[in-house]
Coordinates of C-alpha atoms in Angstrom, one line a residue:
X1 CA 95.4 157.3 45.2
X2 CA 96.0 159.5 48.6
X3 CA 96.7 157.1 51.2
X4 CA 93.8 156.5 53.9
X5 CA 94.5 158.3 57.2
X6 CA 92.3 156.3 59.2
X7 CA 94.8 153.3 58.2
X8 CA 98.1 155.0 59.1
X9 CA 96.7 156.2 62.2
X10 CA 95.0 152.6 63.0
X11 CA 98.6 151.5 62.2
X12 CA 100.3 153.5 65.6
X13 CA 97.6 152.4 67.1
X14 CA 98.5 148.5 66.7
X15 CA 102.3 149.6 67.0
X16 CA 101.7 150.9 70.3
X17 CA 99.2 148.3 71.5
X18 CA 101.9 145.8 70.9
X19 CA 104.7 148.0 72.3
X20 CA 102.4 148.3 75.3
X21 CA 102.0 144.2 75.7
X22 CA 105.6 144.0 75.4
X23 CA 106.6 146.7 77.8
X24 CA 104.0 145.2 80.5
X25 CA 105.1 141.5 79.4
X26 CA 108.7 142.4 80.2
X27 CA 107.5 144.0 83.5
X28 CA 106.0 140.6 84.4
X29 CA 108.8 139.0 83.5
X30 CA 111.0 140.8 85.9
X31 CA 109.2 141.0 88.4
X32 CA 108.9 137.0 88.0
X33 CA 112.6 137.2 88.2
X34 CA 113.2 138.7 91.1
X35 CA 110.4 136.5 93.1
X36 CA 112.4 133.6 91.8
X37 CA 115.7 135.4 93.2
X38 CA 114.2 135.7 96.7
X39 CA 114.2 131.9 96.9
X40 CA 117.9 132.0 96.0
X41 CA 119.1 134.4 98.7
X42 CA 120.5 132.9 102.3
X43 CA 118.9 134.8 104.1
X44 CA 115.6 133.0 102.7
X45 CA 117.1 130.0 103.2
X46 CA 118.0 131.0 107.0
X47 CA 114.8 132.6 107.3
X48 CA 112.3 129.8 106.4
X49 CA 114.7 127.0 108.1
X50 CA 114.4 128.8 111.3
X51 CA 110.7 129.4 110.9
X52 CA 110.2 125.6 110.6
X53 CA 112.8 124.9 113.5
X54 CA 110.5 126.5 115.6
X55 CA 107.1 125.0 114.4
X56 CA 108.5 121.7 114.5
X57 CA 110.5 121.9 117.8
X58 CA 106.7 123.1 118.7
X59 CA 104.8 120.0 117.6
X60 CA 107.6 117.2 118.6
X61 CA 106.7 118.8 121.9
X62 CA 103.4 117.9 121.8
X63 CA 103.9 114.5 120.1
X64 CA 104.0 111.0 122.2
X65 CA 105.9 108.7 120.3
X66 CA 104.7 105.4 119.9
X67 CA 106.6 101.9 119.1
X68 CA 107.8 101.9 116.5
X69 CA 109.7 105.1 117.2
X70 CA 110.8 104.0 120.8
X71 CA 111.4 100.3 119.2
X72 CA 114.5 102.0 116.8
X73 CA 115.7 104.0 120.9
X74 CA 115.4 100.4 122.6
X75 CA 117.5 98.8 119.9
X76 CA 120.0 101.9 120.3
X77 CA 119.8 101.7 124.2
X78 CA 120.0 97.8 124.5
X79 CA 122.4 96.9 121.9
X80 CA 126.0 96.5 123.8
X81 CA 128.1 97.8 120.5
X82 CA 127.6 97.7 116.8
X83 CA 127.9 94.3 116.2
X84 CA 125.0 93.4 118.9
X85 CA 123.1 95.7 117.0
X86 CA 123.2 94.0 113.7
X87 CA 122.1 90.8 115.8
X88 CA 118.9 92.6 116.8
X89 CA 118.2 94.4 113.7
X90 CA 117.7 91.3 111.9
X91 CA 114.3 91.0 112.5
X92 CA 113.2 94.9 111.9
X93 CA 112.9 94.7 108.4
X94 CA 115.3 97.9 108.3
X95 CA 119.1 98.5 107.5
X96 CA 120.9 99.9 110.6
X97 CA 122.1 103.4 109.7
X98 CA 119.3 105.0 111.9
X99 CA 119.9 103.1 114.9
X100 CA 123.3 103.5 114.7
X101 CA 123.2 107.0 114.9
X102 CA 121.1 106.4 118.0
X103 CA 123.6 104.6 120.1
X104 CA 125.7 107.9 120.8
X105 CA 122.7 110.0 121.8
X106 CA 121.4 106.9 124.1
X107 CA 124.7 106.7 125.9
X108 CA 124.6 110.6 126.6
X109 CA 120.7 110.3 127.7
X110 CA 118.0 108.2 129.2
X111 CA 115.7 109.9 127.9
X112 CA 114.3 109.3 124.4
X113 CA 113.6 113.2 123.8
X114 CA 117.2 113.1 122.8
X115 CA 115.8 111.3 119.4
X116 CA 113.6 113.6 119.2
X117 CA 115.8 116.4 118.7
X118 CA 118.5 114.4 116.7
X119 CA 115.5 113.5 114.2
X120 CA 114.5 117.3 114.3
X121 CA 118.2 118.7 113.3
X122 CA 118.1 115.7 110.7
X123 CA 114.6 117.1 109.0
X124 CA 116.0 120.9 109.5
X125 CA 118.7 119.9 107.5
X126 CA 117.1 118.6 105.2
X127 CA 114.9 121.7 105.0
X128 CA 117.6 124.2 104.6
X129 CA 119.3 122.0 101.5
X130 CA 115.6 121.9 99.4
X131 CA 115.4 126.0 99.9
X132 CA 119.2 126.9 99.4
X133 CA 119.5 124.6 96.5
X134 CA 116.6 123.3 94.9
X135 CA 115.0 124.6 91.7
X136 CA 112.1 125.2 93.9
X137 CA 110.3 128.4 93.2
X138 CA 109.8 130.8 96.8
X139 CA 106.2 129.4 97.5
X140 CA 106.5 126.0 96.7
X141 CA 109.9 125.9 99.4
X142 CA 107.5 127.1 101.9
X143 CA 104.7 124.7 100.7
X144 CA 107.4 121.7 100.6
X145 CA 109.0 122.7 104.3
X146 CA 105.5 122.7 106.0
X147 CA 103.9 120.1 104.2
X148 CA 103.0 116.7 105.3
X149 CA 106.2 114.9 105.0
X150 CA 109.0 116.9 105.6
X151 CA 106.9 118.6 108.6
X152 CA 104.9 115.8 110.5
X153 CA 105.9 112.0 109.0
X154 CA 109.9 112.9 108.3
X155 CA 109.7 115.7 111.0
X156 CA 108.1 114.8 114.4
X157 CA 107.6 111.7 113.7
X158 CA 110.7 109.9 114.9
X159 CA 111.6 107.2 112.3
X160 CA 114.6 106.3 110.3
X161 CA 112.6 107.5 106.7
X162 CA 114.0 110.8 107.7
X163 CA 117.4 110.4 106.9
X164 CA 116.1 109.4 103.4
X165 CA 115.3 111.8 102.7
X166 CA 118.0 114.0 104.1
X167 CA 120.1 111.8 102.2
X168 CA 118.2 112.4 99.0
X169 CA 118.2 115.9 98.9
X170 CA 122.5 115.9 99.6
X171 CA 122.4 113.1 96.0
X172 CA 120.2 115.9 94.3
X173 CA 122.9 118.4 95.0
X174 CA 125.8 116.5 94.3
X175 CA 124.4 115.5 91.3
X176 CA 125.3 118.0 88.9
X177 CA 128.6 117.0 89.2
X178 CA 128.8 113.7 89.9
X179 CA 131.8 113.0 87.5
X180 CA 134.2 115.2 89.2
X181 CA 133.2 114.2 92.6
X182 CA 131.8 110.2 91.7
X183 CA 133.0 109.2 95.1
X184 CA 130.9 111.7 97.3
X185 CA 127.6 110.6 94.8
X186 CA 128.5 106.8 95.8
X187 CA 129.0 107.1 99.4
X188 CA 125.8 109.3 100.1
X189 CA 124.0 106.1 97.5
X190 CA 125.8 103.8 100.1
X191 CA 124.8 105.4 103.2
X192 CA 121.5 105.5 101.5
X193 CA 121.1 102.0 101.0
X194 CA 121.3 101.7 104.8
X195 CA 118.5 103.6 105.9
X196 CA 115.2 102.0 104.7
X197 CA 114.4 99.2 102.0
X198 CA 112.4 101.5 100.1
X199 CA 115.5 104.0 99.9
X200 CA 117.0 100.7 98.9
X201 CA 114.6 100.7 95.7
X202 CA 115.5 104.3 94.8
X203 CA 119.3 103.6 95.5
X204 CA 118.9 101.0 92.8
X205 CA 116.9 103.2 90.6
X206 CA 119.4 105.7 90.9
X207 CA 122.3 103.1 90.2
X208 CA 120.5 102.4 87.3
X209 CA 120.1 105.5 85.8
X210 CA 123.6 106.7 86.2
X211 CA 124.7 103.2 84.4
X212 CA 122.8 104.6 81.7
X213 CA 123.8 108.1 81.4
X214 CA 127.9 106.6 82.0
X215 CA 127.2 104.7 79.0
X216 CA 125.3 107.6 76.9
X217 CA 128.6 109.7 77.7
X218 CA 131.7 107.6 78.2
X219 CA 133.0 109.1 74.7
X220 CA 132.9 112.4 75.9
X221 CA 134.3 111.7 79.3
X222 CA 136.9 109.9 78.4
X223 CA 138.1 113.6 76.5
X224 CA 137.3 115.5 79.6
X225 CA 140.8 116.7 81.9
X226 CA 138.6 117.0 84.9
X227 CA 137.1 113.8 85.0
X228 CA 138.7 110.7 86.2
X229 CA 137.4 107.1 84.9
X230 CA 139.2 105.3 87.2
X231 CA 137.0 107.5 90.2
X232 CA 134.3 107.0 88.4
X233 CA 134.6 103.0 88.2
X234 CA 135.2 103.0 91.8
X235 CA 132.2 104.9 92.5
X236 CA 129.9 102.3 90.8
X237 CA 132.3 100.2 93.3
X238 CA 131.1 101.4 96.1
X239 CA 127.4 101.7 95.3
X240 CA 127.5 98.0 94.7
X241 CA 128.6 96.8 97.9
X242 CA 126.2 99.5 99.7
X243 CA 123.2 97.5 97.7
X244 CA 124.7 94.3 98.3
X245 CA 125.6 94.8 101.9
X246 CA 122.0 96.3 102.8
X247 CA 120.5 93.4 101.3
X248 CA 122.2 91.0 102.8
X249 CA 121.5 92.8 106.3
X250 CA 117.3 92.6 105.1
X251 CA 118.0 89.1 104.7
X252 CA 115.3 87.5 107.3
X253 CA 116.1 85.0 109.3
X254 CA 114.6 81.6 109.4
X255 CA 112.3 82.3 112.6
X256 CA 111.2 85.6 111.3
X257 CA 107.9 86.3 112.5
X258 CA 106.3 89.5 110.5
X259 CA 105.6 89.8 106.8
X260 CA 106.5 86.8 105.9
X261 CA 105.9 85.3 102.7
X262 CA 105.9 86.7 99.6
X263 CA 102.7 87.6 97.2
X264 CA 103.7 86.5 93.7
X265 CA 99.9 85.7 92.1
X266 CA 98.8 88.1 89.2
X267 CA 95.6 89.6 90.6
X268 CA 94.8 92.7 88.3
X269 CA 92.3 94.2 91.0
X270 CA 94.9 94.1 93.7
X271 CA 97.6 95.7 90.7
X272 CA 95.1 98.4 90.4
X273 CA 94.5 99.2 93.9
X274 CA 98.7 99.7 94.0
X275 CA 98.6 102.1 91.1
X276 CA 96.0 103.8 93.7
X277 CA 98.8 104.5 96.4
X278 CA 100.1 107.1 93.7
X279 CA 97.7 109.7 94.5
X280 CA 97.5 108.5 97.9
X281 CA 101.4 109.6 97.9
X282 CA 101.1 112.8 96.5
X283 CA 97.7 113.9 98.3
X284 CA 98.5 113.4 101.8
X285 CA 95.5 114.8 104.2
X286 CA 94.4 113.2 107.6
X287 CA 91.2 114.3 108.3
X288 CA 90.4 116.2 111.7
X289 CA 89.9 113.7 114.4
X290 CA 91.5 111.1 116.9
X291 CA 92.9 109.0 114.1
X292 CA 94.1 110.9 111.5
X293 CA 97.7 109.0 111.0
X294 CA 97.5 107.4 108.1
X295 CA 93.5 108.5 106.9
X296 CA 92.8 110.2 103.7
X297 CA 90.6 113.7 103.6
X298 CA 90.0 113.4 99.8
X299 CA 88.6 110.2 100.1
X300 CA 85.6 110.0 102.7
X301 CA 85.3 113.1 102.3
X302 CA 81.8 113.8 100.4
X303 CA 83.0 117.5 98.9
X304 CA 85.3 115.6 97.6
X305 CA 83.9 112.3 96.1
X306 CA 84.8 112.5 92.5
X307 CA 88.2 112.1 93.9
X308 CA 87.3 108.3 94.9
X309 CA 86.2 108.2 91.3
X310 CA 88.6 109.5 89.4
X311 CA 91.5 108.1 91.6
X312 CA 93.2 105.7 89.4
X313 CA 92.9 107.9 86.6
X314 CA 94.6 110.8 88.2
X315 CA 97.6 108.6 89.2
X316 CA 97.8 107.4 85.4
X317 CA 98.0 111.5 84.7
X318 CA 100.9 111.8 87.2
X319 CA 102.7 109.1 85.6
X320 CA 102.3 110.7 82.1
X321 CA 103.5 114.4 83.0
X322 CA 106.3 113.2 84.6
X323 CA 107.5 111.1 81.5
X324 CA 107.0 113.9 79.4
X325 CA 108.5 115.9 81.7
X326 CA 111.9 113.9 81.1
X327 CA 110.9 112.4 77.6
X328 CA 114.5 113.8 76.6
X329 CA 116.8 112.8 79.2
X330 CA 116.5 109.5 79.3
X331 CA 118.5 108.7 82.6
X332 CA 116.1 110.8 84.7
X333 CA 112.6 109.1 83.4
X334 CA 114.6 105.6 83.8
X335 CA 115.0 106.6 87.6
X336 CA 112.1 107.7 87.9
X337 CA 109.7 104.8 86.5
X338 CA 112.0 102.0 88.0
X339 CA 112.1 103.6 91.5
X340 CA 107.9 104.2 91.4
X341 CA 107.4 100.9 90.1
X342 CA 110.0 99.4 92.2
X343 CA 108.3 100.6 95.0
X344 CA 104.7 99.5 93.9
X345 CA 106.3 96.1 93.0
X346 CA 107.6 96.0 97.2
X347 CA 104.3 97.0 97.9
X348 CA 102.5 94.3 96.1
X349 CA 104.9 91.0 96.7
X350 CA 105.7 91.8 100.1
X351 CA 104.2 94.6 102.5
X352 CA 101.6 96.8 101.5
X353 CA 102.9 99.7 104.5
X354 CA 101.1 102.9 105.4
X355 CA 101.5 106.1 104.2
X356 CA 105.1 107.0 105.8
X357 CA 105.9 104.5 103.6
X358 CA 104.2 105.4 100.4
X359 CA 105.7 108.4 100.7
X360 CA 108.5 107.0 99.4
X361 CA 106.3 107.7 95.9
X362 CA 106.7 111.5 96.2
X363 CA 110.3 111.0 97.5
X364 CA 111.0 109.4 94.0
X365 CA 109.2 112.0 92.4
X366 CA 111.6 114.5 94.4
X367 CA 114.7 113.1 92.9
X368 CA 113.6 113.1 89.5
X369 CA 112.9 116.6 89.6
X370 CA 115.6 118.0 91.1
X371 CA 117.8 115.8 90.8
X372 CA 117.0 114.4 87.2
X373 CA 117.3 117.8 85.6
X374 CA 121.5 117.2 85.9
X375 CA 121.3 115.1 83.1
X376 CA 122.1 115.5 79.7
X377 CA 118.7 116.3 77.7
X378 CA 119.2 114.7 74.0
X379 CA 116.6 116.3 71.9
X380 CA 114.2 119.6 72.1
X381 CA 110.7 119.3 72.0
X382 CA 108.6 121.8 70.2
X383 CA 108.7 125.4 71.6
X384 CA 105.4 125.7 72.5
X385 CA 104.6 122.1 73.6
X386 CA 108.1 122.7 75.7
X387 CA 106.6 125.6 77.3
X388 CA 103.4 124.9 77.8
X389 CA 104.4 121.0 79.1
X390 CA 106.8 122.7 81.2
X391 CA 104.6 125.8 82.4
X392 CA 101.5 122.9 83.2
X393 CA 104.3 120.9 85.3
X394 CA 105.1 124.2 87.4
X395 CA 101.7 124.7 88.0
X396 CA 100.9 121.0 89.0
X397 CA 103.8 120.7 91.2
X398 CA 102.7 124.0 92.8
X399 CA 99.4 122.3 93.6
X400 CA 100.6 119.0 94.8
X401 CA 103.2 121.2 97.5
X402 CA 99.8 123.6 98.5
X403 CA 98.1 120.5 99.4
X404 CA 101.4 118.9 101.1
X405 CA 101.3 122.1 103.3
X406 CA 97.3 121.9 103.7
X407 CA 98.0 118.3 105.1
X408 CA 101.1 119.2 107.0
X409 CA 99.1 121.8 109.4
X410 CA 96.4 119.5 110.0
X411 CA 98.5 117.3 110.9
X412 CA 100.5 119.6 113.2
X413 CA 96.7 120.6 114.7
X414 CA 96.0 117.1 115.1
X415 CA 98.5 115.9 117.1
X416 CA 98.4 119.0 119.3
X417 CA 95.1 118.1 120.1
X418 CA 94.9 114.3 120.5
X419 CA 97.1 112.4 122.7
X420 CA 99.2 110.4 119.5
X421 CA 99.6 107.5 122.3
X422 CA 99.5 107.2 126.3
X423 CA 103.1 105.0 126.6
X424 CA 104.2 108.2 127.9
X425 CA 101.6 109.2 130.3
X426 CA 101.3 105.9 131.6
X427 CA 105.0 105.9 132.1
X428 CA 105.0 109.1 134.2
X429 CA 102.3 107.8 136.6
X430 CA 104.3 104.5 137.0
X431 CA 106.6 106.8 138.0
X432 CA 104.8 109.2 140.0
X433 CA 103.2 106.3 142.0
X434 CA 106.7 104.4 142.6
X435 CA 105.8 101.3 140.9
X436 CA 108.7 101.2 138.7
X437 CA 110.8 99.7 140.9
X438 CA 108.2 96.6 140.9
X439 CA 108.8 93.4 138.3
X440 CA 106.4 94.3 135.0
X441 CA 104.8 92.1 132.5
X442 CA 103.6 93.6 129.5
X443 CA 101.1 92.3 127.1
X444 CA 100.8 92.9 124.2
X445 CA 104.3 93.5 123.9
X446 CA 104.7 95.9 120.9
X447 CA 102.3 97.9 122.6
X448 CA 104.1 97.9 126.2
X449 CA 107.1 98.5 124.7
X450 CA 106.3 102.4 124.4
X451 CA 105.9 102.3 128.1
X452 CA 109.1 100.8 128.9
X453 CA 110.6 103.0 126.6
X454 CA 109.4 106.4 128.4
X455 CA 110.5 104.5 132.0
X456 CA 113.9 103.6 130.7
X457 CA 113.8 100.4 132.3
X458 CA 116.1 97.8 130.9
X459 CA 113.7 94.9 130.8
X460 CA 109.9 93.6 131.7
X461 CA 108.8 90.1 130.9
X462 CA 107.1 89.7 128.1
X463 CA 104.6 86.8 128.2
X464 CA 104.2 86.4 123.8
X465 CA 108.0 84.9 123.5
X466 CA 108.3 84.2 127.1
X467 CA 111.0 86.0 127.3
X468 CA 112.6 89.5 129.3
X469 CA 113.7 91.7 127.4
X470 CA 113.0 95.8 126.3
X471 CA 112.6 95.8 122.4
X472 CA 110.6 93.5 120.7
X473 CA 111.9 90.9 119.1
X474 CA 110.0 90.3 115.6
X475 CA 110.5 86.2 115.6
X476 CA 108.0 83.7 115.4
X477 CA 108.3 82.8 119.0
X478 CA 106.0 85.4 119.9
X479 CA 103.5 84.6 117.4
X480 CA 102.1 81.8 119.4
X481 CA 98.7 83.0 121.1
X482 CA 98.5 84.7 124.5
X483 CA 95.4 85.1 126.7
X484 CA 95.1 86.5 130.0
X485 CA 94.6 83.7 132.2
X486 CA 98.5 83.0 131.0
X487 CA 99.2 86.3 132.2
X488 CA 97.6 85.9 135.4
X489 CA 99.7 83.1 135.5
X490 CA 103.1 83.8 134.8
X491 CA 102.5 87.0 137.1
X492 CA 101.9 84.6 140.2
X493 CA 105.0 82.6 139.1
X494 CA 107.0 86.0 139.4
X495 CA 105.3 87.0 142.3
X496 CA 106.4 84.1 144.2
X497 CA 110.2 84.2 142.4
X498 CA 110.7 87.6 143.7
X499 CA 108.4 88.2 146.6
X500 CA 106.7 91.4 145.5
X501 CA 103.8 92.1 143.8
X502 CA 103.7 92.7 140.5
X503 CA 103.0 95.3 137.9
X504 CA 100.6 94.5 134.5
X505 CA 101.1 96.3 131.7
X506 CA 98.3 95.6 129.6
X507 CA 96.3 97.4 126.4
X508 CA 93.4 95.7 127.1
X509 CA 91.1 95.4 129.5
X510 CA 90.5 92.7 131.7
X511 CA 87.3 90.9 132.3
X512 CA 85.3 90.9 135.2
X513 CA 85.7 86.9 135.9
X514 CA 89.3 86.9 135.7
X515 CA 89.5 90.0 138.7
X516 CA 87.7 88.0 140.9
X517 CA 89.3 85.0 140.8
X518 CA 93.0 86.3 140.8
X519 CA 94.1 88.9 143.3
X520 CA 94.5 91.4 140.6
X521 CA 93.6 95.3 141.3
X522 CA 93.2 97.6 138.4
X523 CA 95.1 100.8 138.7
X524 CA 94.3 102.7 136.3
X525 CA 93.6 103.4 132.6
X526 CA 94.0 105.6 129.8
X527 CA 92.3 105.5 126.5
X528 CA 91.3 107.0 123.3
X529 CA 94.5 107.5 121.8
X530 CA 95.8 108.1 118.1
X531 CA 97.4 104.9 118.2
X532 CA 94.4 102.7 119.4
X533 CA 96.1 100.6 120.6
X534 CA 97.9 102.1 122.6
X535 CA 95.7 103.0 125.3
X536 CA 96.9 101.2 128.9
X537 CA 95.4 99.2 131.8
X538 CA 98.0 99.0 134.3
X539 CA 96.6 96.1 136.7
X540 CA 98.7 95.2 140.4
X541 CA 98.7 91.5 141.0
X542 CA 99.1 91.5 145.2
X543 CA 98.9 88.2 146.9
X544 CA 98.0 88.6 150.2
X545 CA 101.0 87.7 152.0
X546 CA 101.9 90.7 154.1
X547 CA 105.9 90.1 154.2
X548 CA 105.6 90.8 150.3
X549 CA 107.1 94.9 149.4
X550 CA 104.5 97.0 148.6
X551 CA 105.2 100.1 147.1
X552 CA 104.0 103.7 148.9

């Protein structure tokens, strides 16, 4: 039979189609390459780091800080040396490492802008590690840099979560060779365990998973020239005492006056709203108005509503790519689900926190991404479930970072266009008006505390604890109810001690009655903050007794 020509030629035809798929495949391919190879350049590195020196140097100049960032700077300021420092920070709930770090810059400057910048190098750094060394692709460094938490609740707002997560990304670099250099690995765990108690989980969640992968590979090690056991020992040495120490620092005292108690009942509802704070973790949006800290777009947001519905679901699909993700290497999924549930299990027992600390969540997710993929992988999944798990992940995590950034800049716009508290502005016209010199009383104390704080004054009388003082002290001294007539009260006992009038620091208002039977005169106010409570009556209680000072 003569052979079809049709055939033969439909045969080139399918030869060249192919050839054609593979040549533009391959094209894709490189190209893909070298957009990977961008993110692996310095000058990338340099380039974006710079970039978001700039934005955030930009927003921490716009951002008041409020008290719980000038509480860490009053600690710093107060403290008389390290020891005195420990005394204080037993009833903050924190380890010390951030505080101590703050005492140098407090004896340089009064002012608390020198935080500010310290906390901005420290997320800068931070920064420049995740693009120079991170398995990151291009886009999702830029997405992670100016997203929510590495821009706004690690980067202008001054807290000690930052170094966390500085801290993090120096373990996930170390990492990958943690046996020839075990002792770096366990001091930056250490210093770890020092910063927050929920670095504290992932310390241990770390510690656990390199238990694990010691034990999976002592056989080998023990044949490896470069790696010494004896190091290695010492390492798990010093991560130890790091967990021990930091817990015994967390260690409340007897008189501890916030979050106390511990929730140990088995209530499923209140289990499932935890598993809830997973997507709450990884979908970080405020929404646009006065109080965004801490709100969540996705949720009242009526475009949005089948994210409400779907919520718990989405964090149960979370969970399950990431254990596939590291379904063979076993040390990484171990650090990962102890460190998320560890923190959900904090959460639950003892202090439910607010989004700077559920984003602790993502932080754990973090680590096990970059940092898990050191470890030794033990089997291969199927070559098309591998690549189509690992391709899914890519695009996921791609997501997640676009809505991180999305949340980031709103938050950035936010704050540039709401006063995030008044402790500062009031401070500066207590200042402007010469009143500082005056005796203060401040009420409520956590919230006057900002004030003082921005007027670098060394102390005010608090009336909850009945005490003077600058920071607050967390015990349950100050618990005991305070109403204004005890104000008014205590600021005619200090009136007549010191001959003066005196100076009211209040966040509330106060009522009509109470001005006209005390010779109180109300200064001024400012409210409608971010913080709302943080908006400030200042009130001058002036006897009328003409040989008292009286400010100009």
């Amino acid at each position: 039979m003569t052979p079809n020509a049709d055939d033969g030629h439909s045969k080139v035809e399918s030869l060249e189609t192919r050839s054609a798929r593979l040549t533009t495949f391959s094209r894709l391919k490189q190209i893909f390459s070298q957009y990977l190879d961008i993110g692996k350049t310095p000058y990338f590195a340099l380039a974006l780091t710079f970039t978001y020196f700039l934005v955030g140097l930009f927003a921490a100049f716009h951002h008041e800080m409020w008290r719980d960032e000038i509480q860490a700077w009053l600690l710093a300021r107060d403290s008389t040396g390290v020891f005195d420092l420990l005394r204080h920070m037993k009833y903050e709930g924190h380890p010390a490492l951030w505080h101590l770090l703050l005492i140098p810059i407090t004896r340089l400057t009064a002012s608390p802008t020198g935080m500010q910048i310290l906390h901005l190098l420290i997320a800068t750094s931070t920064v420049f590690l995740v693009t120079r060394n991170s398995p990151l692709t291009p886009l999702q460094k830029v997405c992670f840099a100016f997203g929510y938490y590495s821009l706004y609740e690690y980067g202008v707002v001054c807290r000690n979560y930052a170094v966390s997560l500085l801290l993090v990304t120096i373990l996930c670099t170390l990492l990958r060779q943690r046996y020839q250099k075990p002792i770096p690995v366990a001091l930056i765990l250490f210093l770890m365990s020092h910063t927050s108690v929920h670095a504290l989980v992932l310390v241990i969640s770390v510690a656990l998973g390199l238990g694990l992968d010691y034990l999976l590979t002592r056989q080998d090690l023990a044949e490896d020239s470069t790696v010494s056991i004896l190091r290695i020992n010492l390492g798990f040495a010093i991560i130890t005492v790091g967990i021990l120490t930091a817990v015994l620092q967390l260690n409340p005292p007897a008189d501890t006056g916030f979050a106390v108690g511990w929730y140990t009942q088995l209530d499923l509802k209140r289990i499932e709203n935890f598993i809830r704070l997973i997507p709450r973790a990884f979908f970080p949006i405020p929404n646009r108005d006065l109080h965004f800290w801490g709100s969540e777009f996705l949720m009242q947001s009526k475009t949005f509503a089948w994210f409400k519905t779907w919520k718990l679901q989405i964090a149960c699909l979370i969970l399950v790519l990431v254990i596939v993700a590291t379904l063979d290497r076993p040390s990484a999924l171990l650090i990962y689900l102890s460190s998320t549930f560890g923190l959900l299990a904090f959460f639950y027992i003892k202090y439910q926190g607010a989004i700077r600390h559920h984003g602790f969540i993502f932080i754990a997710f973090l680590l096990t991404i970059w940092g898990g993929k050191h470890f030794r992988s033990y089997f291969q999944l199927p070559d098309r479930f591998h690549t189509a798990t690992r391709i899914g992940f890519n695009l996921l995590l791609t997501g997640i970072l676009f809505i991180h950034l999305v949340g980031g800049l709103r938050a950035v716009a936010n704050e540039i266009k709401y006063p995030f508290s008044y402790g500062k502005l009031t401070a500066e016209f207590i200042r402007a008006k010469k009143l500082d010199i005056l005796p203060m009383i401040g009420d409520i104390d956590y919230a006057a505390s900002t004030v003082v704080g921005y007027l670098g004054k060394k102390e005010v009388y608090y009336v909850r604890g009945s005490r003077k003082g600058s920071f607050v002290r967390w015990d349950s001294q100050r618990t005991h109810g305070v109403n204004d007539t005890q104000v008014m009260q205590k600021a005619a006992e200090v009136s007549g001690q010191t001959h003066t009038h005196v100076l009211l620091i209040l966040n509330h208002r106060l009522s009509v009655d109470l001005l006209a039977t005390h010779p109180v005169e109300q200064l001024v106010e400012f409210t409608g903050s971010t913080i709302g409570d943080e908006g400030f009556y200042l009130y001058l209680y002036q006897p009328s007794v003409t040989e008292f000072f009286v400010p100009e």
